[in-house]
Amino acid sequence: MTAPVPEYPYRYVWGPRWPGVLDGGFSRKGQLCRIVARGGMNSALIEYEDGYQAVVSRNALRRAKA
């Protein structure tokens, strides 16, 4: 018997280089997401739990702990 796959199996782990300067004090670091599509040059289109989509490096994604 296998465990069910979570709806958002990844966590975005990169934060802003200068917090509060370019991002208006908002960061998505630590938020759960899922991969919608994979692109070239190690990029991916991801979707967060609130529906926001972004193209990010796949190096910024880690498996979320159950």
Short mmCIF file of N, CA and C in Angstrom, two decimals:
data_model
loop_
_atom_site.label_atom_id
_atom_site.label_comp_id
_atom_site.label_asym_id
_atom_site.label_seq_id
_atom_site.Cartn_x
_atom_site.Cartn_y
_atom_site.Cartn_z
N MET A 1 0.84 -1.17 0.00
CA MET A 1 0.00 0.00 0.00
C MET A 1 0.90 1.24 0.00
N THR A 2 0.62 2.18 -0.89
CA THR A 2 1.45 3.39 -1.00
C THR A 2 0.75 4.58 -0.36
N ALA A 3 1.56 5.52 0.08
CA ALA A 3 1.02 6.74 0.70
C ALA A 3 0.47 7.66 -0.38
N PRO A 4 -0.58 8.40 -0.10
CA PRO A 4 -1.12 9.33 -1.09
C PRO A 4 -0.14 10.46 -1.39
N VAL A 5 -0.14 10.91 -2.63
CA VAL A 5 0.74 12.01 -3.05
C VAL A 5 0.10 13.33 -2.61
N PRO A 6 0.85 14.17 -1.89
CA PRO A 6 0.28 15.45 -1.47
C PRO A 6 0.02 16.36 -2.67
N GLU A 7 -0.96 17.23 -2.55
CA GLU A 7 -1.32 18.12 -3.65
C GLU A 7 -0.20 19.11 -3.96
N TYR A 8 0.50 19.57 -2.93
CA TYR A 8 1.62 20.50 -3.10
C TYR A 8 2.87 19.84 -2.49
N PRO A 9 3.58 19.03 -3.29
CA PRO A 9 4.67 18.23 -2.74
C PRO A 9 6.02 18.93 -2.60
N TYR A 10 6.12 20.19 -3.03
CA TYR A 10 7.40 20.89 -2.98
C TYR A 10 7.32 22.13 -2.10
N ARG A 11 8.49 22.57 -1.66
CA ARG A 11 8.61 23.80 -0.87
C ARG A 11 9.63 24.69 -1.56
N TYR A 12 9.28 25.98 -1.74
CA TYR A 12 10.20 26.94 -2.33
C TYR A 12 11.14 27.41 -1.24
N VAL A 13 12.46 27.27 -1.43
CA VAL A 13 13.40 27.50 -0.33
C VAL A 13 14.28 28.73 -0.49
N TRP A 14 14.27 29.37 -1.63
CA TRP A 14 15.11 30.55 -1.81
C TRP A 14 14.40 31.78 -1.28
N GLY A 15 15.14 32.65 -0.64
CA GLY A 15 14.62 33.91 -0.16
C GLY A 15 15.25 35.06 -0.92
N PRO A 16 14.77 36.27 -0.71
CA PRO A 16 15.35 37.42 -1.40
C PRO A 16 16.76 37.70 -0.91
N ARG A 17 17.59 38.21 -1.78
CA ARG A 17 18.97 38.51 -1.41
C ARG A 17 19.01 39.70 -0.44
N TRP A 18 18.16 40.69 -0.68
CA TRP A 18 18.07 41.86 0.19
C TRP A 18 16.62 41.98 0.66
N PRO A 19 16.25 41.36 1.77
CA PRO A 19 14.86 41.36 2.21
C PRO A 19 14.29 42.76 2.40
N GLY A 20 13.12 42.97 1.86
CA GLY A 20 12.42 44.24 2.04
C GLY A 20 12.80 45.33 1.07
N VAL A 21 13.89 45.16 0.30
CA VAL A 21 14.32 46.21 -0.62
C VAL A 21 13.60 46.10 -1.95
N LEU A 22 13.65 44.94 -2.58
CA LEU A 22 13.05 44.77 -3.91
C LEU A 22 11.70 44.07 -3.89
N ASP A 23 11.40 43.35 -2.84
CA ASP A 23 10.17 42.57 -2.81
C ASP A 23 9.05 43.23 -2.00
N GLY A 24 9.26 44.42 -1.51
CA GLY A 24 8.23 45.09 -0.73
C GLY A 24 7.99 44.44 0.61
N GLY A 25 8.96 43.68 1.12
CA GLY A 25 8.79 43.03 2.42
C GLY A 25 8.07 41.70 2.35
N PHE A 26 7.79 41.20 1.13
CA PHE A 26 7.05 39.95 0.96
C PHE A 26 7.96 38.90 0.33
N SER A 27 7.99 37.73 0.89
CA SER A 27 8.81 36.64 0.38
C SER A 27 7.99 35.36 0.34
N ARG A 28 8.23 34.54 -0.65
CA ARG A 28 7.54 33.26 -0.76
C ARG A 28 8.37 32.11 -0.22
N LYS A 29 9.45 32.42 0.46
CA LYS A 29 10.32 31.39 1.02
C LYS A 29 9.55 30.53 2.01
N GLY A 30 9.63 29.22 1.83
CA GLY A 30 8.98 28.28 2.73
C GLY A 30 7.57 27.90 2.35
N GLN A 31 7.01 28.51 1.31
CA GLN A 31 5.64 28.20 0.92
C GLN A 31 5.58 26.93 0.08
N LEU A 32 4.49 26.20 0.22
CA LEU A 32 4.28 24.97 -0.54
C LEU A 32 3.88 25.29 -1.97
N CYS A 33 4.32 24.45 -2.90
CA CYS A 33 4.00 24.66 -4.31
C CYS A 33 4.01 23.33 -5.04
N ARG A 34 3.61 23.37 -6.30
CA ARG A 34 3.68 22.19 -7.17
C ARG A 34 4.20 22.61 -8.53
N ILE A 35 4.81 21.67 -9.24
CA ILE A 35 5.34 21.95 -10.57
C ILE A 35 4.23 21.74 -11.58
N VAL A 36 3.99 22.78 -12.39
CA VAL A 36 2.99 22.71 -13.45
C VAL A 36 3.65 22.23 -14.74
N ALA A 37 4.84 22.79 -15.04
CA ALA A 37 5.57 22.41 -16.25
C ALA A 37 7.06 22.59 -16.02
N ARG A 38 7.84 21.77 -16.70
CA ARG A 38 9.30 21.90 -16.66
C ARG A 38 9.75 22.59 -17.93
N GLY A 39 10.76 23.44 -17.79
CA GLY A 39 11.28 24.16 -18.95
C GLY A 39 12.75 23.84 -19.18
N GLY A 40 13.32 24.56 -20.12
CA GLY A 40 14.74 24.40 -20.40
C GLY A 40 15.57 25.13 -19.37
N MET A 41 16.88 24.89 -19.40
CA MET A 41 17.83 25.56 -18.51
C MET A 41 17.46 25.39 -17.04
N ASN A 42 16.93 24.22 -16.67
CA ASN A 42 16.62 23.87 -15.29
C ASN A 42 15.57 24.80 -14.66
N SER A 43 14.60 25.24 -15.45
CA SER A 43 13.54 26.10 -14.93
C SER A 43 12.24 25.30 -14.83
N ALA A 44 11.30 25.84 -14.06
CA ALA A 44 10.00 25.19 -13.90
C ALA A 44 8.93 26.25 -13.64
N LEU A 45 7.74 25.99 -14.17
CA LEU A 45 6.57 26.81 -13.85
C LEU A 45 5.93 26.16 -12.63
N ILE A 46 5.84 26.93 -11.55
CA ILE A 46 5.26 26.39 -10.32
C ILE A 46 4.00 27.17 -9.95
N GLU A 47 3.17 26.52 -9.15
CA GLU A 47 1.95 27.16 -8.67
C GLU A 47 1.90 27.01 -7.16
N TYR A 48 1.67 28.13 -6.47
CA TYR A 48 1.57 28.13 -5.01
C TYR A 48 0.14 27.80 -4.61
N GLU A 49 -0.07 27.58 -3.34
CA GLU A 49 -1.39 27.21 -2.82
C GLU A 49 -2.45 28.27 -3.08
N ASP A 50 -2.04 29.53 -3.18
CA ASP A 50 -3.02 30.60 -3.42
C ASP A 50 -3.29 30.83 -4.91
N GLY A 51 -2.68 30.02 -5.78
CA GLY A 51 -2.93 30.11 -7.21
C GLY A 51 -1.92 30.94 -7.99
N TYR A 52 -1.02 31.63 -7.29
CA TYR A 52 -0.01 32.44 -7.96
C TYR A 52 0.98 31.54 -8.67
N GLN A 53 1.34 31.88 -9.91
CA GLN A 53 2.29 31.09 -10.68
C GLN A 53 3.55 31.88 -10.95
N ALA A 54 4.68 31.19 -11.00
CA ALA A 54 5.96 31.84 -11.27
C ALA A 54 6.89 30.85 -11.94
N VAL A 55 7.81 31.37 -12.75
CA VAL A 55 8.87 30.56 -13.34
C VAL A 55 10.09 30.72 -12.46
N VAL A 56 10.61 29.61 -11.94
CA VAL A 56 11.73 29.63 -11.00
C VAL A 56 12.74 28.57 -11.41
N SER A 57 13.91 28.65 -10.81
CA SER A 57 14.92 27.61 -10.98
C SER A 57 14.48 26.37 -10.20
N ARG A 58 14.71 25.20 -10.78
CA ARG A 58 14.37 23.97 -10.06
C ARG A 58 15.32 23.73 -8.90
N ASN A 59 16.44 24.44 -8.86
CA ASN A 59 17.34 24.34 -7.71
C ASN A 59 16.71 24.95 -6.45
N ALA A 60 15.69 25.76 -6.60
CA ALA A 60 15.04 26.43 -5.48
C ALA A 60 13.93 25.58 -4.86
N LEU A 61 13.71 24.36 -5.36
CA LEU A 61 12.62 23.52 -4.90
C LEU A 61 13.15 22.34 -4.12
N ARG A 62 12.49 22.01 -3.02
CA ARG A 62 12.81 20.83 -2.21
C ARG A 62 11.52 20.07 -1.95
N ARG A 63 11.63 18.77 -1.75
CA ARG A 63 10.47 17.98 -1.39
C ARG A 63 9.98 18.40 -0.01
N ALA A 64 8.69 18.60 0.12
CA ALA A 64 8.12 18.97 1.42
C ALA A 64 8.03 17.71 2.29
N LYS A 65 8.30 17.89 3.56
CA LYS A 65 8.19 16.76 4.49
C LYS A 65 6.74 16.50 4.79
N ALA A 66 6.40 15.23 4.93
CA ALA A 66 5.01 14.83 5.17
C ALA A 66 4.53 15.22 6.54
#
